[in-house]
PDB file of N, CA, C and O in Angstrom:
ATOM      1  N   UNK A   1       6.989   5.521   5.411  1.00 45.00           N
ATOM      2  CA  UNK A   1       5.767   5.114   6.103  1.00 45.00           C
ATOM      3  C   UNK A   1       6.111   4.915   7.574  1.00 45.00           C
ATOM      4  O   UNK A   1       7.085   4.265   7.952  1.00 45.00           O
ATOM      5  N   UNK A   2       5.112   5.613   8.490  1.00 45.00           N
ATOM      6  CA  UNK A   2       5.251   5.688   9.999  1.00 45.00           C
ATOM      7  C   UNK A   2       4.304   4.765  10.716  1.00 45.00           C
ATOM      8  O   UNK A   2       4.388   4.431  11.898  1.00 45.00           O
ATOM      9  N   UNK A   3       3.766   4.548  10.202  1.00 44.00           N
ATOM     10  CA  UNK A   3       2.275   3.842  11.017  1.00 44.00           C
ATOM     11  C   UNK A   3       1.073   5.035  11.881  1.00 44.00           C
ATOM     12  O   UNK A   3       0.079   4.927  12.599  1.00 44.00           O
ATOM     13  N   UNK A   4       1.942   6.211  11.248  1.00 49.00           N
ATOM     14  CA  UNK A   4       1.607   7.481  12.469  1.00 49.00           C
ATOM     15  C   UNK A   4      -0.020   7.745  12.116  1.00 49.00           C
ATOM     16  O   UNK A   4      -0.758   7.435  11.182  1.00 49.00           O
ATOM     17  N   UNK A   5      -0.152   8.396  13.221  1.00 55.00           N
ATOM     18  CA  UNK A   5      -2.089   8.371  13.374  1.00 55.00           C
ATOM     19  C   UNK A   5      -2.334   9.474  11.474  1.00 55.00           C
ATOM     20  O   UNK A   5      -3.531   9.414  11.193  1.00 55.00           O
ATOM     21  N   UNK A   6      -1.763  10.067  10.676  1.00 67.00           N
ATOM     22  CA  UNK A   6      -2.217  10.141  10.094  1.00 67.00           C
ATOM     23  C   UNK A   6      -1.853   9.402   8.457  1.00 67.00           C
ATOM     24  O   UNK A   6      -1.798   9.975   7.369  1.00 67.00           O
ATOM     25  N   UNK A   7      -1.606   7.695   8.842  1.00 70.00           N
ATOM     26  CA  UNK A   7      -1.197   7.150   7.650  1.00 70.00           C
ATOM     27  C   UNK A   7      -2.682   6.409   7.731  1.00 70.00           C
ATOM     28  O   UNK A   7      -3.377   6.473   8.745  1.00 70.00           O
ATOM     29  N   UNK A   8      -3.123   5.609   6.380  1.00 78.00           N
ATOM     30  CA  UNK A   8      -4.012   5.194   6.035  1.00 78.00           C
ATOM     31  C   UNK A   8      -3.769   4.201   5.243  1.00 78.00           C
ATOM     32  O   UNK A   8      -3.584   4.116   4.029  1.00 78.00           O
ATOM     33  N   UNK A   9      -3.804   3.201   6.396  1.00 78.00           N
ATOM     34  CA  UNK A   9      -3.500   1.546   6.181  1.00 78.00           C
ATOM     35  C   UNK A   9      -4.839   0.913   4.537  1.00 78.00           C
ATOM     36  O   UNK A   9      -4.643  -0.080   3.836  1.00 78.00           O
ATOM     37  N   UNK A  10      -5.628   1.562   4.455  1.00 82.00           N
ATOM     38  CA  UNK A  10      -6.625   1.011   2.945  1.00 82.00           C
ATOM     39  C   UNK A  10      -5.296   1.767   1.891  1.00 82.00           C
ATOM     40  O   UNK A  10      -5.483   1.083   0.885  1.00 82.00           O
ATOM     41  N   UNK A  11      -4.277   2.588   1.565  1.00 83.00           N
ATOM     42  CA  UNK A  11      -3.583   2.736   0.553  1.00 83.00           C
ATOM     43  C   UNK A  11      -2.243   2.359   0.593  1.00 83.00           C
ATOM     44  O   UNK A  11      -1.398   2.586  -0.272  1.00 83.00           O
ATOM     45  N   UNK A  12      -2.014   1.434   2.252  1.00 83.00           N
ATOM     46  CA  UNK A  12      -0.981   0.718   2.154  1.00 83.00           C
ATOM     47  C   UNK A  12      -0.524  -0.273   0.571  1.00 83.00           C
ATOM     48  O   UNK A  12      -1.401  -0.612  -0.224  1.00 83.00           O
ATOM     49  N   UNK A  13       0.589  -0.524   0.414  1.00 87.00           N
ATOM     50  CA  UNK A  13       1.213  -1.424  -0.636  1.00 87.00           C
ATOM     51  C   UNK A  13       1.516  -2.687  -0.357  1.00 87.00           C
ATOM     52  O   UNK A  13       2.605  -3.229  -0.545  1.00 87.00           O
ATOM     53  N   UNK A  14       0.695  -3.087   0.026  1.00 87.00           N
ATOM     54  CA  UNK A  14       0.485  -4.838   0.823  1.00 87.00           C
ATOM     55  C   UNK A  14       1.640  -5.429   0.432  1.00 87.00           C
ATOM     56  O   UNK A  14       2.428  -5.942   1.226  1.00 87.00           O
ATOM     57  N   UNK A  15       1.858  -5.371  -1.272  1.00 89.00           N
ATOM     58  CA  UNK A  15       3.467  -6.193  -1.670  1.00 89.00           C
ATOM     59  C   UNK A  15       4.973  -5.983  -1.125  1.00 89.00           C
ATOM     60  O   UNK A  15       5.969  -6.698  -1.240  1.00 89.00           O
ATOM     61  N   UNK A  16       4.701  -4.298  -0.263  1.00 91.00           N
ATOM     62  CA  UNK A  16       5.723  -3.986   0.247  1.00 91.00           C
ATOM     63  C   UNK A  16       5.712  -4.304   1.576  1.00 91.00           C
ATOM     64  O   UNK A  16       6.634  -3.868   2.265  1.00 91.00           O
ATOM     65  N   UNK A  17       5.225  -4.686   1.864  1.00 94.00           N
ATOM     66  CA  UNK A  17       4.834  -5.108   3.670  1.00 94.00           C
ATOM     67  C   UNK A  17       5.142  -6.673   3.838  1.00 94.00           C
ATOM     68  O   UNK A  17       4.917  -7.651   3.126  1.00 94.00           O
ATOM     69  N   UNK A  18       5.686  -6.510   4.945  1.00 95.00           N
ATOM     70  CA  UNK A  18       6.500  -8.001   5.596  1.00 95.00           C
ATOM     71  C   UNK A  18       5.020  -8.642   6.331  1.00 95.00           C
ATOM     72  O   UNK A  18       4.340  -7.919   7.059  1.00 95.00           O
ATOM     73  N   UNK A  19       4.662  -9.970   6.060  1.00 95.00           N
ATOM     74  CA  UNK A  19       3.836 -10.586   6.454  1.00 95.00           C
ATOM     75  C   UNK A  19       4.434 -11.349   7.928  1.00 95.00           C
ATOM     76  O   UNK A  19       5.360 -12.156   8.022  1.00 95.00           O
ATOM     77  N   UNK A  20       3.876 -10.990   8.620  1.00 96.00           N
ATOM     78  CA  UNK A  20       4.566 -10.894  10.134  1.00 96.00           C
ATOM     79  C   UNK A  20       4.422 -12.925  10.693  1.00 96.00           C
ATOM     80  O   UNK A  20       5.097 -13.482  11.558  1.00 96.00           O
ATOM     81  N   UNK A  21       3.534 -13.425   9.982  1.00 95.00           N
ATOM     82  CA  UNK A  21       3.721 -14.706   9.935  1.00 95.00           C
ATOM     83  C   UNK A  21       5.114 -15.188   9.782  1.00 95.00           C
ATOM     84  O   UNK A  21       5.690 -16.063  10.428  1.00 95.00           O
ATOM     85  N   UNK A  22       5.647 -14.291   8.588  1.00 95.00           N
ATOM     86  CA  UNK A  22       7.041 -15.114   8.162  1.00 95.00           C
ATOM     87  C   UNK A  22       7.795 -15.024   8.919  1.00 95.00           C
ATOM     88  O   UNK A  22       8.689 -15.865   8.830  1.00 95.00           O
ATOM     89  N   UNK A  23       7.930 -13.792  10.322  1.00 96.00           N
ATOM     90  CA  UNK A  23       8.563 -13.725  11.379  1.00 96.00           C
ATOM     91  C   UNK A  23       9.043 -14.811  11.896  1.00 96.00           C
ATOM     92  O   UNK A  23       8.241 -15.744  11.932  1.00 96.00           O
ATOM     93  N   UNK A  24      10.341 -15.058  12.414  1.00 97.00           N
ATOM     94  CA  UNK A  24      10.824 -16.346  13.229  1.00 97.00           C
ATOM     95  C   UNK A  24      11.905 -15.243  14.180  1.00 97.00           C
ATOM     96  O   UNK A  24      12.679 -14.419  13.695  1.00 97.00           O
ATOM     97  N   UNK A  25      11.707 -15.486  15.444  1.00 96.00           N
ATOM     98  CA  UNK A  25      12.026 -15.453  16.763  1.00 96.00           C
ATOM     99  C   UNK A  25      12.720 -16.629  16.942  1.00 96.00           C
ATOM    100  O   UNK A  25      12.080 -17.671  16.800  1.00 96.00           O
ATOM    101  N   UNK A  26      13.788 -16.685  17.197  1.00 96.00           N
ATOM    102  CA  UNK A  26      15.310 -17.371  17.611  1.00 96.00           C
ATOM    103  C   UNK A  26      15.252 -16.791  19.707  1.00 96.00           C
ATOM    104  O   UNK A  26      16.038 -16.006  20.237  1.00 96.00           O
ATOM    105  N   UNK A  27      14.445 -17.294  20.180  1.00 96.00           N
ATOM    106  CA  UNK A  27      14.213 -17.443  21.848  1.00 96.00           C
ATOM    107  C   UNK A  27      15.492 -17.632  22.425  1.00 96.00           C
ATOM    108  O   UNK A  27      15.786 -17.199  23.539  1.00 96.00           O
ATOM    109  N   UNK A  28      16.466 -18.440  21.493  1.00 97.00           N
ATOM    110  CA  UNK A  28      17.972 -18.830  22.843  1.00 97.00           C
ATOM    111  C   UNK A  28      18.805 -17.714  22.281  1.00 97.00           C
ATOM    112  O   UNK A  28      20.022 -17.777  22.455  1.00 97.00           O
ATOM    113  N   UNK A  29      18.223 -16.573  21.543  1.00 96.00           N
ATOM    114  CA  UNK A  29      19.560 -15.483  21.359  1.00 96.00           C
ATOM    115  C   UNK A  29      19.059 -14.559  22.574  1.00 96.00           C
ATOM    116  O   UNK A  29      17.929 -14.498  23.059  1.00 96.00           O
ATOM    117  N   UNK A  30      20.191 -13.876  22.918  1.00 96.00           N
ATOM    118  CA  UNK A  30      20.105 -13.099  24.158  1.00 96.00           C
ATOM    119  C   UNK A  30      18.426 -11.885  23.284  1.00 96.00           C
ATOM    120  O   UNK A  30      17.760 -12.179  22.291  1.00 96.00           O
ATOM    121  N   UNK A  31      18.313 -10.812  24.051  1.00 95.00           N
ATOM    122  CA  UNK A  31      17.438 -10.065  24.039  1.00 95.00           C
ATOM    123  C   UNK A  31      17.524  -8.994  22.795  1.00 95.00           C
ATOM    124  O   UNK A  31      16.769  -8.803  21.841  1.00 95.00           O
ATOM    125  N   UNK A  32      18.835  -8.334  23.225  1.00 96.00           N
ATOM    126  CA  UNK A  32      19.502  -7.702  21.715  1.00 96.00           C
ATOM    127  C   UNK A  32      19.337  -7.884  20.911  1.00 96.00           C
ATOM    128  O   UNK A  32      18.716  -7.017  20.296  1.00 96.00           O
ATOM    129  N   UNK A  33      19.677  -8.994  20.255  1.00 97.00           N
ATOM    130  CA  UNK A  33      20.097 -10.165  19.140  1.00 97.00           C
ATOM    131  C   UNK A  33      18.331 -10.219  18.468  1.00 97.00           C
ATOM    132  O   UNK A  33      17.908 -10.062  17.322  1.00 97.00           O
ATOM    133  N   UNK A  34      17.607 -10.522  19.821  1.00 97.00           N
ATOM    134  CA  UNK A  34      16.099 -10.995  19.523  1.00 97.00           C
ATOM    135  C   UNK A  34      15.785  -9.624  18.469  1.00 97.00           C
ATOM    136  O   UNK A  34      15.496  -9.807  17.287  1.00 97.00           O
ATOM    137  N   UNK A  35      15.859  -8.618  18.912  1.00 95.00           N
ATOM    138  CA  UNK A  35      15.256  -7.193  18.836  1.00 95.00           C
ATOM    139  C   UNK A  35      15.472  -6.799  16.852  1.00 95.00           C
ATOM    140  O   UNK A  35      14.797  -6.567  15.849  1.00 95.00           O
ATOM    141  N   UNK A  36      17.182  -6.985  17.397  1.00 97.00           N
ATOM    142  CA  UNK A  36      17.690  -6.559  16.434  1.00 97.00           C
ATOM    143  C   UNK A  36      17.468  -7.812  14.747  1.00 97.00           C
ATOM    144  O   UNK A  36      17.729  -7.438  13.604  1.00 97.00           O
ATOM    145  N   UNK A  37      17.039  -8.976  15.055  1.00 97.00           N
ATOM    146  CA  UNK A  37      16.606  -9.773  14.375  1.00 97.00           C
ATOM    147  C   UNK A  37      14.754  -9.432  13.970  1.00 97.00           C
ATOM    148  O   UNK A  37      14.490  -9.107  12.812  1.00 97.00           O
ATOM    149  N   UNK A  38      14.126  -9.494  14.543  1.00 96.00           N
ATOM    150  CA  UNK A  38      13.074  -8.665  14.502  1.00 96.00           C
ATOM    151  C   UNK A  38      13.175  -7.669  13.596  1.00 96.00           C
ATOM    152  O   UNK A  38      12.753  -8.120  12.531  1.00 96.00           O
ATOM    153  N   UNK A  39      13.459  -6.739  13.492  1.00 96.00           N
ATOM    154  CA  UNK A  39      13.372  -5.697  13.269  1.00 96.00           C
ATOM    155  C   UNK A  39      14.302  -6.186  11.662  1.00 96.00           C
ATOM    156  O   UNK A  39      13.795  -6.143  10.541  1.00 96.00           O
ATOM    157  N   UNK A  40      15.351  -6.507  11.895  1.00 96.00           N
ATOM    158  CA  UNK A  40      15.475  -7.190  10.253  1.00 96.00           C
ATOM    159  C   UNK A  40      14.746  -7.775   9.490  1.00 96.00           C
ATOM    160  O   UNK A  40      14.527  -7.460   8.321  1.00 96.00           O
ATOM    161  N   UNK A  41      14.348  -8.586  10.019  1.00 97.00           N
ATOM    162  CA  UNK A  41      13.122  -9.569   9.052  1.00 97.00           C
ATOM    163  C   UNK A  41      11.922  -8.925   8.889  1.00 97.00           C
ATOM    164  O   UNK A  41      11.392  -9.238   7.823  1.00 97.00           O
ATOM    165  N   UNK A  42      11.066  -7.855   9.786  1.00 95.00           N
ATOM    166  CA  UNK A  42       9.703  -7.241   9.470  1.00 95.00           C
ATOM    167  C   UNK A  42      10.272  -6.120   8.925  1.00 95.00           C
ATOM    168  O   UNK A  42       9.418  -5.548   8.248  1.00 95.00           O
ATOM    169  N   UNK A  43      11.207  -5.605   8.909  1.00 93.00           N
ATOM    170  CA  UNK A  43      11.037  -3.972   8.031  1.00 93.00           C
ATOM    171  C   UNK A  43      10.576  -2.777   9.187  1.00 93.00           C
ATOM    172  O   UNK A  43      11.190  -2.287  10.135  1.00 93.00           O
ATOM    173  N   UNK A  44       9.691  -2.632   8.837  1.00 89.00           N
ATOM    174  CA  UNK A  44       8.967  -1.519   9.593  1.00 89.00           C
ATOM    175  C   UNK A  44       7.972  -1.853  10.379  1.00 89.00           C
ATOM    176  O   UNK A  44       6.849  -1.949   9.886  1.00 89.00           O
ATOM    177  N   UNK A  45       8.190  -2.107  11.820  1.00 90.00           N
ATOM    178  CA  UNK A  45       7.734  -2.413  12.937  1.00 90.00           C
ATOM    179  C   UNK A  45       6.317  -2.082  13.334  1.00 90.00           C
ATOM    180  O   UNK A  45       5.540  -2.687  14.072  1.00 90.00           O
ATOM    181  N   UNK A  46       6.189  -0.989  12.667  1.00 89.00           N
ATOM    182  CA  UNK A  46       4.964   0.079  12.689  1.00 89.00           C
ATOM    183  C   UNK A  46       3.825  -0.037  11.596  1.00 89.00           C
ATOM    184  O   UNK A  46       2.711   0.484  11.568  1.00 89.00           O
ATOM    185  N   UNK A  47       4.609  -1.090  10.492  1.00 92.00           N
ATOM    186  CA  UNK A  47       3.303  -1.410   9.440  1.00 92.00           C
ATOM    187  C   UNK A  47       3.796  -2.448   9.066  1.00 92.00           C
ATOM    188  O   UNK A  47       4.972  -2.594   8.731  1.00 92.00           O
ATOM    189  N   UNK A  48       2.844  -3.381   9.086  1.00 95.00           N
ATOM    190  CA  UNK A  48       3.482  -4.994   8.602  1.00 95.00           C
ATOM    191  C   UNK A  48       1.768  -5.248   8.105  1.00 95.00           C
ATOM    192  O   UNK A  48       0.812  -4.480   7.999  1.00 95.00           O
ATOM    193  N   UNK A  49       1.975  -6.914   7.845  1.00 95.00           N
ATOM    194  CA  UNK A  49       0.203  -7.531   7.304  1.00 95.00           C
ATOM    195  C   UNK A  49       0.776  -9.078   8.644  1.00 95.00           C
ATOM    196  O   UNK A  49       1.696  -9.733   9.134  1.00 95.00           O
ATOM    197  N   UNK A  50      -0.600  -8.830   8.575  1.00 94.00           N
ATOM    198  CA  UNK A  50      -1.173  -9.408   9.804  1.00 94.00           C
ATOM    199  C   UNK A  50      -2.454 -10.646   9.026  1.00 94.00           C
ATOM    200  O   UNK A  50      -3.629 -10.357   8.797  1.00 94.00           O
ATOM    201  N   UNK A  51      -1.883 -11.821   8.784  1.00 91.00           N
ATOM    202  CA  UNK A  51      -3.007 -12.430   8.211  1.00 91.00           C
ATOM    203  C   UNK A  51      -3.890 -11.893   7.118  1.00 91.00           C
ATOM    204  O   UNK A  51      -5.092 -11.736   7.329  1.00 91.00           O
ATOM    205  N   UNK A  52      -3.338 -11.604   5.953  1.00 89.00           N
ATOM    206  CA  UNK A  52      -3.972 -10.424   5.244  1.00 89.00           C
ATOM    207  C   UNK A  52      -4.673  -8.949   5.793  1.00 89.00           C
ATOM    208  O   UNK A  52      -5.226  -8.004   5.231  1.00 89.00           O
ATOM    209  N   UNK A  53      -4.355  -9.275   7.116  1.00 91.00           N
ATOM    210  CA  UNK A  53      -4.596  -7.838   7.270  1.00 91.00           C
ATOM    211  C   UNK A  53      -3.244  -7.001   7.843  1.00 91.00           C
ATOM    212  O   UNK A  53      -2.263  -7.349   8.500  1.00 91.00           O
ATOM    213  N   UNK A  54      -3.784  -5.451   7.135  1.00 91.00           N
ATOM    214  CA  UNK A  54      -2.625  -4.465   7.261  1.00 91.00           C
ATOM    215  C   UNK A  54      -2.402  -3.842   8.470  1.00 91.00           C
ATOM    216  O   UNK A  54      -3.091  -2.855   8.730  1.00 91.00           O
ATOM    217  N   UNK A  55      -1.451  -4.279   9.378  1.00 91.00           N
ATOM    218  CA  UNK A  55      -1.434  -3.600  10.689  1.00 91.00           C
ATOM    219  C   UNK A  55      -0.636  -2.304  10.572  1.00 91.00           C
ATOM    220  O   UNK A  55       0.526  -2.296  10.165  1.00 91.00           O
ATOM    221  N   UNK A  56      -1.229  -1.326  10.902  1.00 89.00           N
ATOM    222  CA  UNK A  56      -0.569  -0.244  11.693  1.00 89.00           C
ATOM    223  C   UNK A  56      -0.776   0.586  12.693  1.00 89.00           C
ATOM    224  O   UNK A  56      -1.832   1.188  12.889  1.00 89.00           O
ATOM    225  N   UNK A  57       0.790   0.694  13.751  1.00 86.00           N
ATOM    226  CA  UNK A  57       0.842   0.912  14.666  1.00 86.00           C
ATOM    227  C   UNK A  57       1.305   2.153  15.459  1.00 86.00           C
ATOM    228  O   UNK A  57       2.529   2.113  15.585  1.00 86.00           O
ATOM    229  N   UNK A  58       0.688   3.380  16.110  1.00 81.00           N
ATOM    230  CA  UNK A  58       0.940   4.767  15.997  1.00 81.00           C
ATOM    231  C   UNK A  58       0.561   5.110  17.506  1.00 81.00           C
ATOM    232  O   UNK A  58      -0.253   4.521  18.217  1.00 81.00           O
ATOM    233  N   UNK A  59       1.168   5.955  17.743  1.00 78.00           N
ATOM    234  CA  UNK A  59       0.911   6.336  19.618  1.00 78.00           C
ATOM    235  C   UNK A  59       0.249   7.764  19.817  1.00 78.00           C
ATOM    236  O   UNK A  59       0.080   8.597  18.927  1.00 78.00           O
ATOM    237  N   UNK A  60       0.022   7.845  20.702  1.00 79.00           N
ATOM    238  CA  UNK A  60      -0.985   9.019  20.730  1.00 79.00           C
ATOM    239  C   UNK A  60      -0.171   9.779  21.795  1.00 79.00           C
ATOM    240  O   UNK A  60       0.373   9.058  22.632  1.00 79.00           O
ATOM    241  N   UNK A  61      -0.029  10.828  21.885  1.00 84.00           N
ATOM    242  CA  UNK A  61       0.793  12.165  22.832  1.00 84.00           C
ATOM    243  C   UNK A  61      -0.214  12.334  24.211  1.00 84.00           C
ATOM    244  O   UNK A  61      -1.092  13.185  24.353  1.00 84.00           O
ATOM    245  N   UNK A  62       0.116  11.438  25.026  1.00 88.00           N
ATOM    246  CA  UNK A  62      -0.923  11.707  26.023  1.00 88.00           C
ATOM    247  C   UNK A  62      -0.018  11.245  27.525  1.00 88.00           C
ATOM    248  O   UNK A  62       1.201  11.198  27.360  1.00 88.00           O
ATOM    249  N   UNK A  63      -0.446  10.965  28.711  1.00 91.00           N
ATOM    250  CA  UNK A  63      -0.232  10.720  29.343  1.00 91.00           C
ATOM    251  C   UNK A  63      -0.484   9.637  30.031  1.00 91.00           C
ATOM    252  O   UNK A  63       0.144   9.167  30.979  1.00 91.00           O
ATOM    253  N   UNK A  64      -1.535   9.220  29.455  1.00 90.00           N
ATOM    254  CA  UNK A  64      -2.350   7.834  29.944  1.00 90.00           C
ATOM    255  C   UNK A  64      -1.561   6.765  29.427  1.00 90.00           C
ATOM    256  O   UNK A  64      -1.211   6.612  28.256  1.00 90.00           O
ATOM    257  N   UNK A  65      -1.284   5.951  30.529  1.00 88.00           N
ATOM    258  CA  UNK A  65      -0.741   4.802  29.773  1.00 88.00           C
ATOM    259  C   UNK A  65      -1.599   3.478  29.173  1.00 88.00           C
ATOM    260  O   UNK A  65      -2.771   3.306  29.510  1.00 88.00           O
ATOM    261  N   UNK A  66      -0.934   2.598  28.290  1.00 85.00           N
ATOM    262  CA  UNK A  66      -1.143   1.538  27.638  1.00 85.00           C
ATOM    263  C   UNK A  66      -2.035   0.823  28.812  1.00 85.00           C
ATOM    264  O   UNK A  66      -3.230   0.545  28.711  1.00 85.00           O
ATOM    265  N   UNK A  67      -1.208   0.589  29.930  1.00 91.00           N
ATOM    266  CA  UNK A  67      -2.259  -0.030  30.760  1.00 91.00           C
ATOM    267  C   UNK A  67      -2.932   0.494  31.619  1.00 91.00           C
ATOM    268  O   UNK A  67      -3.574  -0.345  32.251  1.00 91.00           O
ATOM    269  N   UNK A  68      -3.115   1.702  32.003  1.00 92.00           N
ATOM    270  CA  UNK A  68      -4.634   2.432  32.361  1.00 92.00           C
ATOM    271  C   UNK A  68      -5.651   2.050  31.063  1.00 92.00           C
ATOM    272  O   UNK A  68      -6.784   1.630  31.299  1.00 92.00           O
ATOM    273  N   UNK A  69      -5.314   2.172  30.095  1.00 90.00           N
ATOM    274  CA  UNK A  69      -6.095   2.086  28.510  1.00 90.00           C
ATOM    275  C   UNK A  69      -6.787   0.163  28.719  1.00 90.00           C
ATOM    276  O   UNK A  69      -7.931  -0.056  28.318  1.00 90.00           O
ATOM    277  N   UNK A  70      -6.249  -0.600  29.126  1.00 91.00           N
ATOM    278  CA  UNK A  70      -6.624  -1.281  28.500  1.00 91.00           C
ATOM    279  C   UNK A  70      -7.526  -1.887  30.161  1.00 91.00           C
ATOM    280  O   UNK A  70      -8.186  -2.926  30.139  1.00 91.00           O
ATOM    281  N   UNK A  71      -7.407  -1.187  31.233  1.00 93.00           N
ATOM    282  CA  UNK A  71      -7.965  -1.671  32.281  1.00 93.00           C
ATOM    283  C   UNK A  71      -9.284  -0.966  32.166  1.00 93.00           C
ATOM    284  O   UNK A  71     -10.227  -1.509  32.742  1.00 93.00           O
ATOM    285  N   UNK A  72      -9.498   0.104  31.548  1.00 93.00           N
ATOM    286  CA  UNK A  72     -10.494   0.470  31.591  1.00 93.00           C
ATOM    287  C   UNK A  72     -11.316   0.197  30.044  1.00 93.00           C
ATOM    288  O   UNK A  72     -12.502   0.362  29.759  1.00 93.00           O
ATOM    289  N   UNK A  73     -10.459  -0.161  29.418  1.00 92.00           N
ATOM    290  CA  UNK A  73     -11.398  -1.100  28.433  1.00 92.00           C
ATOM    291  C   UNK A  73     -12.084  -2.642  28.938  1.00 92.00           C
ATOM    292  O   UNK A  73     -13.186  -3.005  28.526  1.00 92.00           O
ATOM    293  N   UNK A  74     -11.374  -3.343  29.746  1.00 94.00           N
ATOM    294  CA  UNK A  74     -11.857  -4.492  30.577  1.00 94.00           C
ATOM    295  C   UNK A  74     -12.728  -4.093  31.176  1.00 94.00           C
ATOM    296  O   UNK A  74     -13.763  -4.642  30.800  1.00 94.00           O
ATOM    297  N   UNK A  75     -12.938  -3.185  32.181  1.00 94.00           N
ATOM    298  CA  UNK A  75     -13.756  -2.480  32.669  1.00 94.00           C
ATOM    299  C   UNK A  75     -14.841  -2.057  31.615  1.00 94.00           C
ATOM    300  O   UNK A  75     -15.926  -1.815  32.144  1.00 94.00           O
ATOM    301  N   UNK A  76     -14.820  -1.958  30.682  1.00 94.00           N
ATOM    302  CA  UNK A  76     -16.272  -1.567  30.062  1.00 94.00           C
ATOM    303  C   UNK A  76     -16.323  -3.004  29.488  1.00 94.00           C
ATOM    304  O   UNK A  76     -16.953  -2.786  28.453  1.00 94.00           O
ATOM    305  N   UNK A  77     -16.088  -4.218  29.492  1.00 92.00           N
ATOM    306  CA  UNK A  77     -16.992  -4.977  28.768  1.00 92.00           C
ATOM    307  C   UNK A  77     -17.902  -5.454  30.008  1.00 92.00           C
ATOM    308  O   UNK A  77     -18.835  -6.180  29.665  1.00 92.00           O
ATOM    309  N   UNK A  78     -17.819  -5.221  31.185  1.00 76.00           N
ATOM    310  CA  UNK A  78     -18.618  -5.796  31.601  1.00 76.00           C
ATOM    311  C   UNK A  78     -18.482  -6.384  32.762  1.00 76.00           C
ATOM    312  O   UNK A  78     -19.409  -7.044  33.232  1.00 76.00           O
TER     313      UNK A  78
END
């Protein structure tokens, strides 16, 4: 499982998914340490549960970045 734009988080296996609550972040380990702890405890970075809900996370082949994307989403509320 990728989180990739063509997975479909409704046939995710919720029992197999790390509930990202249970996450604990250790702040006084250097950055590394942080990453590489992370990434132990959730599994797969790209699909976890999110408060009973199933997050997944997939990038799109484009050029636009994350934050052009989200300035012009601010920009449309108003």
């Amino acid at each position: 499982m990728d989180g990739g734009e063509n997975f479909d988080v409704r046939k995710a296996d919720r029992a197999a998914l790390c509930d990202i609550r249970n996450v604990v972040i250790d702040t006084t380990l250097p950055c590394k340490e942080r990453i590489k702890s992370y990434i132990d405890q959730i599994g797969n970075p790209y699909c976890y549960v999110d408060d009973g809900v199933v997050v997944a996370i997939g990038y799109a082949d484009t050029q636009v970045s994350l934050q052009d994307r989200l300035k012009s989403y601010v920009s449309s509320l108003g």
